[in-house]
Amino acid sequence: MPTDCIPFRDTQYFSSLICDYLEEKPELKPFYNRFPKLENFEAQIKEKSDFKGLSASHRQVLASVLEQQYSDLKASEATQLNISLLKEANTFTVTTGHQLNLFTGPLYFLYKIVSTINLTKELKVAYPNQHFVPIYWMATEDHDFDEINYFNFKGKKIQWNRADGGAVGEFSTEGLEDVFELYTKELGVGKAADELRTLFSEAYLNHDNLADATRFLADTLFSDLGLVILDGNDRELKRAFIPYIEQDILLQTSSQEVSKTNTLLANIPNTHYNIQVNPREINLFYLSKDSRERIIFEDDIYKVIDTNITFTKAEILKEIHEFPERFSPNVIMRPLFQEVVLPNLCYIGGGGELAYWLQLKDYFEAVKVPFPMLLLRNSVLIKTQQQTKKLEKLNISNRDLFYKRDTFINKKVRRISNIDIDFSKQKKHLQEQFSEMYALAEQTDASFVGAVKAQEHKQIKGLEHLEKRLLKAQKKKLADQVSRMTDLQNQLFPNQSLQERAVNFSELYLEFGDQLIPKLVLDLQPLNQEFLILNL
């Protein structure tokens, strides 16, 4: 099917840090291990194979945990095979992570997972002696409910209102009946609408907590493709993480290393990179029922803030060994937990995620854990056939669509107007005339140069004012065409945001039905690091 690609920098929706990373700017090389190219995976495989934490018994525990987590779910043969393969020394993973957004949240949830699945396919062709398993790491321990309790559908916010508190994976799904009723009214009629109703109902009304509901939802969408879904909030998995929990509690290693890296990033000459996350002294939470609160060290005592829970050094070390599941890594330590638990080669994430991963390499080196490759997930703009025809009729290119609203309108009005609204030639001619006057002024009276400059500025401003007035008049005259153009851009860039960040997958499912994901699998190429435009 027809596709087009645009460099990420040209879209103007991605940070300079991510664009510089994709262009492999040498200044950023110290902040990552290997750039995600197919030929670089050979060395990554060897490095991960040599990691002492990746023992046969560790792999057995991982597979056993997954089998238990899938015990109430009839996984596909492809997924069951991949779980079994994780026991083998020649099996590796490609991982993406995502919050437990209601009904997947933004559309890019699909792109993350399809990117992950497709990369494992490419790796299997390039390295046939190894096996590669796609992993979706559920962020069940997150506690920012406001980030996940809604999704956008047809311009409306479908929201779940309930009391906040604790790790979101354990949230009861009670109350989602009201959300279902609201959503089902908006869906309308038809086969695809009925399938979405069934999917929402079976995921959220037939499961007791948000983790189980999300696992069912993702498995239903992707299990035939072998996706393995992992909940890291598990006692046995965290038992393997005990040495790193102890190190952070006693030595604050993550804080020291990430702080040094942040300073290095901030001081790269001729750049203005935003620091995505700043470490705390201790980057762990303490989990209890309905609570996930930070651990701090104060007055020689470890305290769980906003609670009465305190520990001496001996007590907290005992607690770590007896109840490792109560210790929850924050955004700084969660990537390390993932890489300790999984035989992982590559992490696939969005721009914001990769930005904070780029702050972690020195921390990984300090604790002697291999740092994974970092791959920006596929980004996609999907156009329907009807939208494509309208865009062609209005002579709007794919690149035109990425302009901000005012620039988009101005450029299009200039292009379709039957009069020339560009005064560049007049300005150039004026500047040439004034250059002669400058020469004359310098020969007669140098003090007259300022007056010439002021007059030049005044006349250039006058031309710019006339140009703006003419453009405004033409916008009014061409109001019908402007309206049609902006309506189309609004459909594809809701609220002037990328489609993938604003729209839920169910809107496109109504259009394309159960062929939506197969079409994405066919066209998304994770190692082709450009923004993809799909005409479906």
Coordinates of C-alpha atoms in Angstrom, one line a residue:
M1 CA 0.0 0.0 0.0
P2 CA 1.2 3.6 -0.6
T3 CA 3.6 4.9 2.0
D4 CA 5.9 7.9 2.4
C5 CA 8.6 8.8 4.9
I6 CA 9.7 12.1 6.5
P7 CA 12.9 12.6 8.6
F8 CA 12.0 13.0 12.2
R9 CA 13.7 16.4 12.4
D10 CA 11.6 17.7 9.5
T11 CA 8.3 16.9 11.3
Q12 CA 9.3 19.5 14.0
Y13 CA 7.6 17.3 16.6
F14 CA 10.7 15.6 18.1
S15 CA 13.4 17.0 20.4
S16 CA 16.8 18.0 19.2
L17 CA 18.2 15.3 21.5
I18 CA 16.3 12.5 19.7
C19 CA 17.0 14.0 16.3
D20 CA 20.8 14.2 17.1
Y21 CA 20.7 10.7 18.4
L22 CA 19.1 9.4 15.2
E23 CA 21.7 11.2 13.2
E24 CA 24.4 9.6 15.3
K25 CA 26.0 12.9 16.3
P26 CA 29.4 12.1 17.8
E27 CA 28.7 14.2 20.9
L28 CA 26.1 11.7 22.0
K29 CA 28.1 8.5 21.5
P30 CA 29.2 8.3 25.2
F31 CA 25.6 8.1 26.3
Y32 CA 24.6 4.8 24.5
N33 CA 26.1 1.4 23.9
R34 CA 25.5 0.5 20.2
F35 CA 23.4 2.2 17.6
P36 CA 20.5 0.0 16.5
K37 CA 21.7 -1.4 13.2
L38 CA 21.2 -5.0 12.2
E39 CA 24.9 -5.7 12.1
N40 CA 25.5 -4.3 15.6
F41 CA 23.3 -7.0 17.2
E42 CA 26.0 -9.6 16.9
A43 CA 28.1 -7.9 19.5
Q44 CA 25.1 -7.1 21.7
I45 CA 24.1 -10.8 21.7
K46 CA 27.6 -11.8 22.8
E47 CA 27.7 -9.1 25.6
K48 CA 24.3 -10.2 27.0
S49 CA 25.3 -13.9 26.7
D50 CA 28.3 -13.2 28.9
F51 CA 26.2 -11.4 31.6
K52 CA 26.6 -13.5 34.7
G53 CA 23.2 -12.7 36.0
L54 CA 21.6 -14.5 33.0
S55 CA 22.0 -18.1 34.3
A56 CA 20.0 -21.1 33.4
S57 CA 18.2 -21.0 36.7
H58 CA 17.4 -17.3 36.2
R59 CA 15.8 -18.1 32.8
Q60 CA 13.8 -20.9 34.4
V61 CA 12.4 -18.5 37.0
L62 CA 11.5 -16.0 34.3
A63 CA 9.6 -18.7 32.3
S64 CA 8.0 -20.0 35.4
V65 CA 6.7 -16.6 36.4
L66 CA 5.3 -16.0 32.9
E67 CA 3.6 -19.4 32.9
Q68 CA 2.0 -18.4 36.2
Q69 CA 0.9 -15.0 35.0
Y70 CA -0.7 -16.6 31.9
S71 CA -2.4 -19.4 33.9
D72 CA -5.8 -17.8 33.6
L73 CA -5.3 -16.8 29.9
K74 CA -5.5 -19.1 26.9
A75 CA -2.3 -17.9 25.2
S76 CA -1.7 -18.6 21.5
E77 CA 0.7 -21.4 20.5
A78 CA 3.1 -18.7 19.3
T79 CA 3.2 -17.0 22.7
Q80 CA 3.4 -20.3 24.6
L81 CA 6.4 -21.3 22.4
N82 CA 8.1 -18.0 23.1
I83 CA 7.7 -18.4 26.8
S84 CA 9.2 -21.9 26.6
L85 CA 12.1 -20.6 24.4
L86 CA 13.1 -18.1 27.1
K87 CA 14.6 -21.1 29.0
E88 CA 17.1 -21.6 26.3
A89 CA 20.6 -20.0 26.4
N90 CA 20.3 -18.8 22.7
T91 CA 17.0 -16.9 23.3
F92 CA 17.0 -13.1 23.6
T93 CA 14.3 -10.5 23.9
V94 CA 13.3 -7.1 22.4
T95 CA 11.3 -5.1 24.8
T96 CA 8.9 -2.2 24.9
G97 CA 7.1 -0.9 28.0
H98 CA 3.9 1.0 28.4
Q99 CA 1.6 2.3 31.1
L100 CA -1.7 0.5 31.7
N101 CA -3.7 3.2 29.8
L102 CA -7.4 2.6 29.7
F103 CA -8.2 0.7 26.4
T104 CA -4.5 1.2 25.3
G105 CA -4.7 5.0 25.5
P106 CA -3.0 6.7 22.6
L107 CA -2.6 5.0 19.2
Y108 CA 1.2 4.7 19.6
F109 CA 0.6 1.8 22.0
L110 CA 0.1 -0.3 18.8
Y111 CA 3.2 1.1 17.1
K112 CA 5.4 0.3 20.1
I113 CA 4.4 -3.3 20.1
V114 CA 4.3 -3.8 16.3
S115 CA 7.8 -2.3 16.2
T116 CA 8.9 -4.8 18.8
I117 CA 7.4 -7.8 17.0
N118 CA 8.8 -6.8 13.6
L119 CA 12.3 -6.3 15.0
T120 CA 12.3 -9.8 16.4
K121 CA 11.4 -11.1 12.9
E122 CA 14.2 -9.2 11.3
L123 CA 16.7 -10.4 13.9
K124 CA 15.6 -14.0 13.3
V125 CA 16.4 -13.7 9.6
A126 CA 19.8 -12.1 10.3
Y127 CA 20.7 -14.5 13.2
P128 CA 19.0 -17.8 12.5
N129 CA 20.9 -19.6 15.3
Q130 CA 19.2 -17.5 18.0
H131 CA 15.6 -17.0 19.0
F132 CA 14.1 -13.6 19.6
V133 CA 11.0 -12.9 21.7
P134 CA 9.0 -9.7 21.7
I135 CA 8.1 -8.5 25.2
Y136 CA 5.6 -6.0 26.4
W137 CA 6.6 -4.9 29.9
M138 CA 3.4 -3.7 31.7
A139 CA 4.1 -0.7 33.9
T140 CA 1.9 -2.1 36.7
E141 CA 3.8 -0.3 39.5
D142 CA 3.2 3.2 38.2
H143 CA 1.0 5.3 40.5
D144 CA 0.1 8.3 38.4
F145 CA -3.5 7.4 37.8
D146 CA -4.3 10.7 36.0
E147 CA -2.0 9.7 33.2
I148 CA -3.8 6.5 32.4
N149 CA -7.5 6.9 33.4
Y150 CA -8.8 8.0 30.0
F151 CA -8.7 7.7 26.2
N152 CA -9.8 10.1 23.4
F153 CA -12.5 8.9 21.1
K154 CA -14.1 11.0 18.3
G155 CA -13.0 14.2 20.0
K156 CA -14.4 13.2 23.4
K157 CA -12.5 12.2 26.6
I158 CA -13.7 8.8 27.8
Q159 CA -12.6 8.9 31.5
W160 CA -12.6 6.5 34.5
N161 CA -13.2 8.3 37.8
R162 CA -12.1 6.6 40.9
A163 CA -10.0 7.1 44.0
D164 CA -6.3 7.2 43.4
G165 CA -3.6 5.4 45.5
G166 CA -1.0 2.6 45.2
A167 CA 0.3 0.7 42.2
V168 CA -2.2 0.9 39.3
G169 CA -1.9 -2.7 38.3
E170 CA -3.7 -3.7 41.5
F171 CA -6.6 -1.3 41.0
S172 CA -10.0 -2.9 41.0
T173 CA -11.9 -2.6 37.7
E174 CA -15.0 -1.8 39.7
G175 CA -16.7 1.2 38.2
L176 CA -15.7 0.6 34.6
E177 CA -19.2 -0.5 33.8
D178 CA -20.1 3.3 33.7
V179 CA -17.2 3.9 31.3
F180 CA -18.4 1.0 29.1
E181 CA -21.9 2.4 28.9
L182 CA -20.5 5.8 27.9
Y183 CA -18.2 4.3 25.3
T184 CA -20.7 1.9 23.8
K185 CA -23.1 4.8 23.1
E186 CA -20.4 6.6 21.2
L187 CA -19.4 3.6 19.1
G188 CA -22.5 3.4 16.9
V189 CA -23.4 0.3 14.9
G190 CA -21.7 -2.2 12.7
K191 CA -19.5 -5.3 12.9
A192 CA -16.3 -3.4 14.0
A193 CA -18.3 -1.4 16.7
D194 CA -19.6 -4.7 18.1
E195 CA -16.2 -6.2 18.2
L196 CA -14.9 -3.2 20.1
R197 CA -17.7 -3.5 22.6
T198 CA -17.0 -7.1 23.2
L199 CA -13.2 -6.4 23.5
F200 CA -13.7 -3.7 26.1
S201 CA -16.3 -5.7 28.0
E202 CA -14.2 -8.9 28.1
A203 CA -11.1 -7.1 29.1
Y204 CA -12.4 -4.7 31.8
L205 CA -15.7 -6.2 33.0
N206 CA -14.5 -9.8 33.2
H207 CA -11.3 -9.1 35.1
D208 CA -10.8 -8.0 38.7
N209 CA -7.8 -5.7 38.4
L210 CA -6.2 -3.4 35.8
A211 CA -3.1 -5.6 35.3
D212 CA -5.2 -8.7 34.3
A213 CA -7.5 -6.6 32.1
T214 CA -4.6 -5.0 30.3
R215 CA -2.9 -8.4 29.8
F216 CA -6.1 -9.8 28.3
L217 CA -6.5 -6.8 26.0
A218 CA -2.9 -6.8 24.7
D219 CA -2.9 -10.6 24.3
T220 CA -6.2 -10.5 22.3
L221 CA -4.8 -7.9 20.0
F222 CA -1.3 -9.4 19.5
S223 CA -1.0 -13.0 20.8
D224 CA -1.1 -14.6 17.3
L225 CA 2.1 -12.7 16.7
G226 CA 3.9 -14.3 19.7
L227 CA 3.9 -11.3 22.0
V228 CA 4.8 -12.1 25.6
I229 CA 3.4 -9.8 28.2
L230 CA 5.3 -9.5 31.5
D231 CA 4.3 -7.9 34.8
G232 CA 7.5 -7.1 36.7
N233 CA 5.7 -6.7 40.0
D234 CA 6.5 -10.2 41.1
R235 CA 8.2 -11.6 44.2
E236 CA 10.5 -14.0 42.3
L237 CA 11.6 -11.5 39.7
K238 CA 12.4 -9.0 42.4
R239 CA 14.4 -11.6 44.3
A240 CA 16.9 -11.5 41.4
F241 CA 17.0 -7.7 41.9
I242 CA 17.9 -7.8 45.6
P243 CA 21.6 -6.9 45.1
Y244 CA 20.7 -3.8 43.2
I245 CA 18.1 -2.7 45.7
E246 CA 20.6 -3.1 48.5
Q247 CA 23.2 -1.1 46.6
D248 CA 20.8 1.8 46.0
I249 CA 19.6 1.8 49.6
L250 CA 23.2 1.7 51.1
L251 CA 25.3 3.5 48.5
Q252 CA 22.8 5.6 46.4
T253 CA 24.7 4.5 43.3
S254 CA 21.9 5.4 40.8
S255 CA 21.8 9.0 42.2
Q256 CA 25.5 9.5 41.9
E257 CA 26.0 8.0 38.5
V258 CA 22.9 9.6 36.8
S259 CA 23.7 13.0 38.4
K260 CA 27.2 12.9 36.8
T261 CA 25.7 11.9 33.4
N262 CA 23.1 14.7 33.6
T263 CA 25.9 17.2 34.1
L264 CA 27.8 15.9 31.1
L265 CA 24.7 16.0 28.9
A266 CA 23.8 19.5 30.0
N267 CA 27.4 20.7 29.2
I268 CA 27.7 19.4 25.7
P269 CA 28.8 22.5 23.7
N270 CA 26.3 24.1 21.3
T271 CA 23.3 22.0 22.5
H272 CA 20.4 22.7 24.8
Y273 CA 19.2 19.3 25.8
N274 CA 16.4 19.1 28.4
I275 CA 17.2 16.7 31.2
Q276 CA 14.3 14.3 31.2
V277 CA 14.5 12.9 34.8
N278 CA 16.5 13.9 37.9
P279 CA 17.4 11.2 40.4
R280 CA 16.6 11.2 44.1
E281 CA 19.1 10.0 46.7
I282 CA 17.2 6.7 46.8
N283 CA 15.2 5.7 43.7
L284 CA 12.9 3.2 45.2
F285 CA 9.3 3.2 46.5
Y286 CA 7.9 1.1 49.3
L287 CA 4.8 -0.8 48.2
S288 CA 1.9 -1.7 50.6
K289 CA -1.8 -2.1 50.1
D290 CA -3.2 1.1 48.4
S291 CA 0.2 2.8 48.9
R292 CA 3.4 3.4 46.9
E293 CA 5.6 6.0 48.7
R294 CA 9.2 7.1 48.4
I295 CA 11.9 5.8 50.7
I296 CA 14.2 8.4 52.1
F297 CA 17.2 8.3 54.4
E298 CA 17.1 10.8 57.2
D299 CA 18.7 11.0 60.7
D300 CA 20.3 7.6 60.2
I301 CA 16.8 6.1 59.6
Y302 CA 15.1 4.9 56.5
K303 CA 11.6 6.3 56.3
V304 CA 8.6 5.8 54.0
I305 CA 7.3 9.3 53.4
D306 CA 3.6 10.0 54.3
T307 CA 3.5 6.9 56.5
N308 CA 4.7 5.8 59.9
I309 CA 6.9 3.1 58.5
T310 CA 10.6 3.4 59.4
F311 CA 13.6 1.0 59.3
T312 CA 17.1 0.9 60.8
K313 CA 19.8 -0.2 58.4
A314 CA 19.6 -3.8 59.6
E315 CA 15.8 -3.8 59.5
I316 CA 15.6 -2.6 55.9
L317 CA 18.2 -5.1 54.7
K318 CA 16.1 -7.8 56.4
E319 CA 12.9 -6.5 54.8
I320 CA 14.6 -6.5 51.4
H321 CA 15.5 -10.2 51.7
E322 CA 12.2 -11.3 53.2
F323 CA 9.8 -9.1 51.1
P324 CA 11.6 -8.0 47.9
E325 CA 8.2 -7.5 46.3
R326 CA 7.6 -4.5 48.6
F327 CA 10.4 -2.5 46.9
S328 CA 9.4 -0.8 43.7
P329 CA 11.9 0.9 41.3
N330 CA 11.2 4.4 40.1
V331 CA 11.8 5.7 36.6
I332 CA 15.6 5.7 37.2
M333 CA 15.8 2.1 38.4
R334 CA 13.0 0.4 36.4
P335 CA 15.2 0.1 33.3
L336 CA 17.9 -1.6 35.3
F337 CA 15.3 -4.0 36.8
Q338 CA 14.1 -4.9 33.3
E339 CA 17.6 -5.6 32.0
V340 CA 18.5 -7.7 35.0
V341 CA 15.3 -9.8 34.6
L342 CA 15.3 -10.2 30.8
P343 CA 17.8 -11.6 28.3
N344 CA 17.2 -8.3 26.5
L345 CA 19.1 -6.8 23.6
C346 CA 17.1 -3.7 22.7
Y347 CA 14.6 -1.4 24.2
I348 CA 12.0 0.3 21.9
G349 CA 10.4 3.5 23.2
G350 CA 9.1 6.9 22.4
G351 CA 11.3 10.1 22.3
G352 CA 10.7 10.9 26.0
E353 CA 11.6 7.4 27.1
L354 CA 14.8 7.3 25.0
A355 CA 15.8 10.7 26.5
Y356 CA 15.9 9.3 30.0
W357 CA 17.5 6.0 28.9
L358 CA 20.4 8.1 27.5
Q359 CA 20.9 9.3 31.1
L360 CA 21.5 5.8 32.4
K361 CA 24.5 4.2 30.6
D362 CA 27.1 5.2 33.3
Y363 CA 24.8 3.8 36.0
F364 CA 24.6 0.5 34.1
E365 CA 28.3 0.3 33.8
A366 CA 28.8 1.1 37.5
V367 CA 26.6 -1.9 38.4
K368 CA 28.0 -4.1 35.6
V369 CA 24.8 -4.8 33.7
P370 CA 24.9 -4.7 29.8
F371 CA 23.2 -1.5 28.5
P372 CA 20.7 -2.3 25.7
M373 CA 20.4 -0.8 22.3
L374 CA 17.9 2.0 22.2
L375 CA 15.5 2.2 19.3
L376 CA 12.9 4.9 18.6
R377 CA 9.5 3.3 18.0
N378 CA 7.9 3.7 14.7
S379 CA 5.8 6.9 14.4
V380 CA 2.9 6.8 11.9
L381 CA 0.3 9.1 10.4
I382 CA -2.6 7.0 8.9
K383 CA -4.7 8.5 6.2
T384 CA -7.9 6.9 4.9
Q385 CA -8.5 6.7 1.1
Q386 CA -11.1 9.4 1.3
Q387 CA -8.7 11.8 3.2
T388 CA -6.0 11.0 0.7
K389 CA -8.2 11.9 -2.3
K390 CA -9.3 15.2 -0.6
L391 CA -5.7 16.1 0.1
E392 CA -4.7 15.4 -3.5
K393 CA -7.6 17.5 -4.8
L394 CA -6.5 20.4 -2.6
N395 CA -2.8 19.9 -3.6
I396 CA -1.7 19.3 0.0
S397 CA 1.5 17.3 0.3
N398 CA 2.4 15.1 3.2
R399 CA 5.0 17.6 4.3
D400 CA 2.5 20.4 4.2
L401 CA 0.5 18.6 6.9
F402 CA 3.3 18.8 9.5
Y403 CA 3.4 22.6 9.4
K404 CA 1.9 24.4 12.4
R405 CA -1.6 25.8 11.8
D406 CA -0.7 29.4 10.9
T407 CA 2.3 28.4 8.7
F408 CA 0.2 25.7 7.0
I409 CA -2.6 28.2 6.1
N410 CA -0.2 30.9 5.0
K411 CA 1.8 28.6 2.8
K412 CA -1.3 27.1 1.2
V413 CA -3.0 30.5 0.6
R414 CA 0.1 31.9 -1.0
R415 CA 0.2 28.8 -3.3
I416 CA -3.5 28.8 -4.4
S417 CA -3.9 32.5 -4.6
N418 CA -4.2 34.0 -8.2
I419 CA -2.1 36.9 -7.1
D420 CA 1.5 36.9 -5.9
I421 CA 1.5 37.5 -2.1
D422 CA 5.3 37.1 -1.7
F423 CA 7.0 40.5 -1.6
S424 CA 10.5 39.0 -1.4
K425 CA 11.5 40.5 -4.8
Q426 CA 10.3 43.9 -3.7
K427 CA 12.3 43.7 -0.4
K428 CA 15.4 42.6 -2.3
H429 CA 15.0 45.5 -4.7
L430 CA 14.6 47.9 -1.8
Q431 CA 17.7 46.6 -0.1
E432 CA 19.7 47.0 -3.3
Q433 CA 18.6 50.6 -3.5
F434 CA 19.5 51.3 0.1
S435 CA 22.9 49.7 -0.4
E436 CA 23.7 52.5 -2.9
M437 CA 22.4 55.1 -0.4
Y438 CA 24.7 53.6 2.3
A439 CA 27.7 54.1 0.0
L440 CA 26.6 57.6 -0.7
A441 CA 26.1 58.5 3.0
E442 CA 29.5 57.1 3.9
Q443 CA 31.2 59.3 1.3
T444 CA 29.4 62.5 2.3
D445 CA 28.6 62.3 6.0
A446 CA 29.1 59.1 8.0
S447 CA 26.6 60.4 10.7
F448 CA 23.9 60.1 8.0
V449 CA 24.2 56.3 7.9
G450 CA 21.9 55.9 10.9
A451 CA 19.2 57.9 9.2
V452 CA 19.5 55.8 6.1
K453 CA 19.3 52.6 8.2
A454 CA 16.2 53.9 10.0
Q455 CA 14.5 54.7 6.7
E456 CA 15.3 51.2 5.3
H457 CA 13.9 49.6 8.3
K458 CA 10.7 51.7 8.1
Q459 CA 10.2 50.8 4.4
I460 CA 10.9 47.1 4.8
K461 CA 8.4 47.1 7.7
G462 CA 5.9 48.8 5.5
L463 CA 6.2 46.2 2.8
E464 CA 5.8 43.4 5.4
H465 CA 2.7 45.1 6.7
L466 CA 1.2 45.3 3.2
E467 CA 2.1 41.7 2.6
K468 CA 0.3 40.6 5.8
R469 CA -2.8 42.7 4.9
L470 CA -2.9 41.2 1.4
L471 CA -2.5 37.7 2.9
K472 CA -5.3 38.4 5.3
A473 CA -7.6 39.6 2.5
Q474 CA -6.8 36.5 0.4
K475 CA -7.6 34.2 3.4
K476 CA -11.0 35.9 3.6
K477 CA -11.6 35.6 -0.1
L478 CA -10.5 31.9 -0.1
A479 CA -12.3 31.1 3.1
D480 CA -14.0 28.0 1.8
Q481 CA -10.8 26.4 0.6
V482 CA -9.0 27.4 3.8
S483 CA -11.8 25.8 5.9
R484 CA -11.6 22.6 3.9
M485 CA -7.8 22.5 4.3
T486 CA -7.8 23.2 8.0
D487 CA -10.6 20.6 8.6
L488 CA -8.5 18.0 6.9
Q489 CA -5.4 18.9 8.9
N490 CA -7.5 18.9 12.1
Q491 CA -8.7 15.3 11.3
L492 CA -5.1 14.1 10.9
F493 CA -3.5 16.3 13.6
P494 CA -6.2 16.7 16.3
N495 CA -5.7 19.8 18.5
Q496 CA -2.5 20.3 16.4
S497 CA -0.9 17.2 17.9
L498 CA 0.4 14.1 16.3
Q499 CA -2.5 11.7 15.5
E500 CA -0.7 8.9 17.3
R501 CA -0.6 10.9 20.6
A502 CA -4.2 12.0 20.5
V503 CA -6.3 9.3 18.9
N504 CA -7.3 5.8 20.4
F505 CA -6.9 2.8 18.1
S506 CA -10.6 2.1 18.2
E507 CA -11.3 5.1 15.9
L508 CA -9.2 3.5 13.2
Y509 CA -10.6 0.0 14.0
L510 CA -14.0 1.3 13.1
E511 CA -12.6 2.1 9.7
F512 CA -10.3 -0.9 9.1
G513 CA -11.6 -3.5 11.4
D514 CA -9.4 -6.5 12.2
Q515 CA -7.1 -5.7 9.3
L516 CA -5.7 -2.7 11.1
I517 CA -2.9 -4.5 13.0
P518 CA -2.0 -6.8 10.1
K519 CA -1.6 -3.7 7.9
L520 CA 0.7 -2.1 10.5
V521 CA 2.7 -5.3 10.8
L522 CA 3.1 -5.3 7.0
D523 CA 4.4 -1.7 6.8
L524 CA 6.2 -0.8 9.9
Q525 CA 10.0 -1.2 9.6
P526 CA 11.5 -0.5 13.0
L527 CA 15.1 0.0 11.8
N528 CA 14.0 2.6 9.2
Q529 CA 14.2 5.6 11.5
E530 CA 11.9 8.0 9.7
F531 CA 8.3 9.1 10.3
L532 CA 5.9 6.9 8.3
I533 CA 2.8 8.1 6.4
L534 CA 0.4 5.3 5.5
N535 CA -2.4 5.6 3.1
L536 CA -4.7 2.7 4.1

